[in-house]
């Protein structure tokens, strides 16, 4: 019993569970669930503190606990607005897609990105990519009269930590890291926006130009070599994404193997590992 309390206290997420167990005057009865001995208090704790809870939280089996205490959802429908992901697109596990979001063939959305299509549509085009922790959202209307959708064309590279709102990015464009592109803006084909730049509302970057600064201004013309490199850059990032897709498939196979060995949950994940570390002390 003391070993369980010490182990639970060592995990910040389980401090409340430790207090529940410590305050018990007598040793609690153990319930056999899925081949493991489970504390009823643990079931109540995890079910009641969950992101997703039933109308009346109950601990019927370990699958219910794992389902209740799972993390954020990757795909969040809003009424009839449901994200649509192409079969061969890469969307990292911790990406959040909300509402009218369309990730087209061979597109890549890397870790930590948030695409929020609650007020208008967001489209990530063929073989385009979004770097880590990019944020895309859309306003209900545009000050320029253009579409208020956030549209990204083909072979577009968007650097890490960039923010795009109700703008149109045409084919074969490079957006550097930590750029901000505001509503009503238009970036035409073969344009480059340097890292850290801010494009104010309603601005247009003509085809074949390099812009930079805050606010972004014209710097120079794009060279022929740079124009040739832009689609190759997008394809290179796509190859990296395919390696990550292979890693995800291997992870899924490992969890499937664990399920076949008796660790069956409805939504297997790290939650099961945390729970099993506690229960195996018994």
Coordinates of C-alpha atoms in Angstrom, one line a residue:
X1 CA 0.0 0.0 0.0
X2 CA 2.8 2.4 1.0
X3 CA 4.6 1.7 -2.3
X4 CA 1.5 2.6 -4.3
X5 CA 1.2 5.9 -2.5
X6 CA 4.8 6.8 -3.0
X7 CA 4.6 6.0 -6.7
X8 CA 1.4 8.0 -7.2
X9 CA 2.9 11.0 -5.4
X10 CA 5.8 11.0 -7.8
X11 CA 3.5 11.7 -10.7
X12 CA 2.0 15.2 -10.7
X13 CA -1.1 14.1 -12.5
X14 CA -1.9 11.5 -9.8
X15 CA -1.4 13.6 -6.6
X16 CA -5.2 13.7 -6.0
X17 CA -5.3 9.9 -6.4
X18 CA -2.6 9.6 -3.8
X19 CA -4.5 11.8 -1.3
X20 CA -7.6 9.6 -1.9
X21 CA -5.7 6.4 -1.2
X22 CA -3.9 7.9 1.8
X23 CA -7.1 9.1 3.5
X24 CA -8.6 5.6 3.5
X25 CA -8.8 4.1 7.0
X26 CA -8.7 0.6 5.8
X27 CA -7.2 -1.2 2.8
X28 CA -9.7 -0.9 -0.1
X29 CA -11.1 -3.9 -1.9
X30 CA -9.5 -4.6 -5.3
X31 CA -11.6 -5.1 -8.4
X32 CA -10.3 -7.5 -11.0
X33 CA -10.7 -5.8 -14.4
X34 CA -9.1 -7.0 -17.6
X35 CA -6.8 -9.3 -15.7
X36 CA -5.5 -6.5 -13.4
X37 CA -6.2 -5.6 -9.8
X38 CA -7.7 -2.1 -9.8
X39 CA -8.5 0.3 -7.1
X40 CA -12.1 1.6 -7.2
X41 CA -10.8 5.0 -6.2
X42 CA -8.6 5.1 -9.2
X43 CA -11.6 4.5 -11.5
X44 CA -13.6 7.3 -9.9
X45 CA -10.6 9.7 -10.1
X46 CA -9.8 9.1 -13.7
X47 CA -13.5 9.1 -14.8
X48 CA -14.4 12.3 -13.0
X49 CA -11.3 14.3 -14.1
X50 CA -11.5 13.3 -17.8
X51 CA -11.7 15.5 -20.8
X52 CA -14.5 13.3 -22.2
X53 CA -16.9 12.1 -19.6
X54 CA -20.1 10.1 -19.8
X55 CA -23.4 11.4 -18.4
X56 CA -22.8 9.4 -15.2
X57 CA -19.1 8.5 -15.0
X58 CA -18.6 4.8 -14.1
X59 CA -15.6 2.5 -14.2
X60 CA -17.0 -0.5 -16.0
X61 CA -13.7 -1.6 -17.4
X62 CA -10.2 -0.4 -18.2
X63 CA -11.2 0.6 -21.7
X64 CA -13.7 3.1 -20.3
X65 CA -10.9 4.7 -18.1
X66 CA -8.5 5.0 -21.0
X67 CA -11.2 6.5 -23.2
X68 CA -12.3 9.0 -20.6
X69 CA -8.8 10.2 -19.8
X70 CA -7.5 10.6 -23.3
X71 CA -6.0 13.9 -24.5
X72 CA -7.1 16.4 -27.0
X73 CA -8.9 15.3 -30.1
X74 CA -7.2 15.6 -33.4
X75 CA -10.3 16.1 -35.6
X76 CA -13.1 18.3 -34.2
X77 CA -16.3 18.6 -36.2
X78 CA -18.5 21.6 -35.8
X79 CA -22.0 20.7 -36.7
X80 CA -21.9 19.9 -40.4
X81 CA -18.4 21.2 -40.8
X82 CA -16.1 18.2 -40.7
X83 CA -12.3 18.2 -41.4
X84 CA -11.4 16.2 -44.6
X85 CA -7.9 14.6 -44.8
X86 CA -6.7 12.9 -48.0
X87 CA -5.6 9.3 -47.6
X88 CA -1.9 10.0 -48.4
X89 CA -1.6 13.3 -46.5
X90 CA 0.5 13.5 -43.4
X91 CA -1.1 15.0 -40.3
X92 CA 1.0 14.8 -37.1
X93 CA -0.6 13.2 -34.1
X94 CA -0.9 16.4 -32.1
X95 CA -2.3 18.6 -34.8
X96 CA -5.8 20.0 -34.2
X97 CA -8.2 20.3 -37.2
X98 CA -11.5 22.1 -36.4
X99 CA -14.5 22.6 -38.7
X100 CA -14.1 23.2 -42.5
X101 CA -10.5 22.1 -43.0
X102 CA -9.4 20.3 -46.2
X103 CA -5.9 18.7 -46.3
X104 CA -5.3 17.6 -49.9
X105 CA -3.2 14.8 -51.5
X106 CA 0.4 14.6 -50.4
X107 CA 0.1 17.6 -48.1
X108 CA 1.9 17.6 -44.8
X109 CA 0.9 19.3 -41.5
X110 CA 3.6 18.9 -38.9
X111 CA 3.6 18.8 -35.1
X112 CA 1.6 21.3 -33.0
X113 CA -0.3 23.0 -35.8
X114 CA -3.8 24.3 -35.3
X115 CA -6.2 24.7 -38.3
X116 CA -9.4 26.3 -37.1
X117 CA -12.1 26.4 -39.8
X118 CA -14.9 27.5 -37.6
X119 CA -15.8 30.8 -39.4
X120 CA -14.6 29.9 -42.9
X121 CA -12.9 27.2 -44.9
X122 CA -9.2 26.3 -44.8
X123 CA -7.5 24.5 -47.7
X124 CA -4.0 23.0 -47.7
X125 CA -3.1 22.2 -51.3
X126 CA -1.4 19.4 -53.1
X127 CA 2.1 18.6 -51.8
X128 CA 2.2 21.7 -49.6
X129 CA 3.4 21.7 -46.1
X130 CA 3.0 23.5 -42.8
X131 CA 5.9 23.6 -40.3
X132 CA 5.7 23.0 -36.6
X133 CA 3.2 25.0 -34.6
X134 CA 1.7 27.0 -37.5
X135 CA -1.8 28.5 -36.9
X136 CA -4.3 28.9 -39.7
X137 CA -7.7 30.4 -39.1
X138 CA -10.2 32.4 -41.1
X139 CA -12.5 35.5 -40.6
X140 CA -16.1 35.5 -41.7
X141 CA -15.4 38.2 -44.3
X142 CA -12.5 39.9 -46.0
X143 CA -11.9 43.7 -46.2
X144 CA -10.7 43.5 -49.8
X145 CA -13.8 41.7 -51.1
X146 CA -11.8 38.6 -51.9
X147 CA -12.7 35.2 -50.4
X148 CA -12.3 35.1 -46.7
X149 CA -11.2 31.5 -46.9
X150 CA -7.6 30.6 -46.1
X151 CA -6.3 28.9 -49.2
X152 CA -2.9 27.4 -49.8
X153 CA -2.0 26.3 -53.3
X154 CA 0.3 23.6 -54.6
X155 CA 3.9 23.1 -53.6
X156 CA 3.8 25.8 -50.9
X157 CA 6.2 25.7 -47.9
X158 CA 5.1 27.5 -44.7
X159 CA 7.8 27.8 -42.1
X160 CA 7.5 27.0 -38.4
X161 CA 5.4 29.2 -36.1
X162 CA 3.7 31.1 -38.9
X163 CA 0.2 32.5 -38.6
X164 CA -2.1 32.8 -41.6
X165 CA -5.6 34.4 -41.4
X166 CA -8.1 34.6 -44.3
X167 CA -5.3 34.9 -47.0
X168 CA -4.7 33.3 -50.4
X169 CA -1.3 31.7 -51.1
X170 CA -0.9 30.7 -54.7
X171 CA 1.1 27.8 -56.1
X172 CA 4.9 27.4 -55.5
X173 CA 5.4 30.0 -52.7
X174 CA 7.8 30.0 -49.7
X175 CA 6.7 31.6 -46.4
X176 CA 9.5 31.8 -44.0
X177 CA 9.4 31.0 -40.3
X178 CA 7.4 33.1 -37.8
X179 CA 5.6 35.1 -40.5
X180 CA 2.2 36.6 -40.0
X181 CA -0.1 37.1 -43.0
X182 CA -3.3 39.0 -42.2
X183 CA -6.8 38.8 -43.7
X184 CA -7.4 39.8 -47.3
X185 CA -3.7 39.4 -48.3
X186 CA -2.6 37.7 -51.5
X187 CA 0.7 36.1 -52.2
X188 CA 1.1 35.2 -55.9
X189 CA 3.0 32.4 -57.6
X190 CA 6.8 32.1 -57.2
X191 CA 6.9 34.7 -54.4
X192 CA 9.0 34.5 -51.2
X193 CA 8.2 36.1 -47.8
X194 CA 11.3 36.2 -45.7
X195 CA 11.3 34.8 -42.1
X196 CA 9.8 37.0 -39.4
X197 CA 7.9 39.2 -41.8
X198 CA 4.4 40.6 -41.2
X199 CA 2.0 41.2 -44.2
X200 CA -0.7 43.6 -43.1
X201 CA -4.4 43.2 -44.1
X202 CA -5.1 43.6 -47.8
X203 CA -1.6 43.5 -49.1
X204 CA -0.5 41.8 -52.3
X205 CA 2.9 40.3 -53.1
X206 CA 3.2 40.1 -56.9
X207 CA 4.5 37.0 -58.6
X208 CA 8.3 36.6 -58.6
X209 CA 9.1 39.0 -55.8
X210 CA 10.9 38.7 -52.4
X211 CA 9.4 40.7 -49.6
X212 CA 10.6 41.1 -46.0
X213 CA 10.1 43.2 -42.9
X214 CA 7.4 44.4 -40.5
X215 CA 5.4 45.6 -42.4
X216 CA 6.7 43.6 -45.3
X217 CA 8.1 45.5 -48.3
X218 CA 9.6 44.6 -51.6
X219 CA 13.3 43.6 -51.4
X220 CA 14.2 42.1 -54.8
X221 CA 13.2 39.9 -57.7
X222 CA 13.2 36.1 -57.3
X223 CA 16.0 34.4 -59.3
X224 CA 15.4 31.6 -61.8
X225 CA 17.3 29.2 -59.6
X226 CA 15.1 30.1 -56.7
X227 CA 12.0 29.5 -58.8
X228 CA 13.3 26.0 -59.7
X229 CA 14.1 25.2 -56.1
X230 CA 10.6 26.1 -54.7
X231 CA 8.8 22.9 -55.8
X232 CA 11.8 20.7 -55.0
X233 CA 11.8 22.1 -51.5
X234 CA 8.2 21.1 -51.0
X235 CA 8.9 17.6 -52.4
X236 CA 11.9 17.3 -50.0
X237 CA 9.7 18.1 -47.0
X238 CA 7.2 15.6 -48.3
X239 CA 9.8 12.9 -48.2
X240 CA 10.5 13.8 -44.5
X241 CA 6.8 13.6 -43.8
X242 CA 6.7 10.1 -45.3
X243 CA 9.4 9.0 -42.8
X244 CA 7.2 10.3 -40.0
X245 CA 4.2 8.4 -41.5
X246 CA 6.2 5.2 -41.3
X247 CA 7.0 5.9 -37.6
X248 CA 3.3 6.4 -36.9
X249 CA 2.5 3.0 -38.5
X250 CA 5.1 1.3 -36.5
X251 CA 3.7 2.8 -33.3
X252 CA 0.3 1.5 -34.2
X253 CA 1.7 -2.0 -34.8
X254 CA 3.3 -1.9 -31.3
X255 CA 0.0 -0.9 -29.7
X256 CA -1.8 -3.6 -31.6
X257 CA 0.8 -6.2 -30.4
X258 CA 0.2 -5.0 -26.8
X259 CA -3.6 -5.4 -27.3
X260 CA -3.2 -8.9 -28.6
X261 CA -1.2 -9.8 -25.5
X262 CA -4.1 -8.9 -23.2
X263 CA -3.7 -5.1 -22.8
X264 CA -7.0 -4.4 -24.7
X265 CA -8.4 -0.8 -24.5
X266 CA -10.8 1.0 -26.8
X267 CA -8.3 3.9 -27.3
X268 CA -4.9 2.5 -26.3
X269 CA -2.3 5.1 -25.5
X270 CA 0.0 6.5 -22.8
X271 CA -2.9 6.5 -20.4
X272 CA -2.8 2.7 -20.2
X273 CA 0.9 2.8 -19.4
X274 CA 0.4 5.3 -16.6
X275 CA -2.4 3.2 -15.1
X276 CA -0.6 -0.1 -15.5
X277 CA 2.5 1.3 -13.7
X278 CA 0.3 1.8 -10.6
X279 CA -1.7 -1.3 -10.7
X280 CA 1.2 -3.6 -11.3
X281 CA 2.6 -2.6 -7.8
X282 CA -0.2 -4.9 -6.5

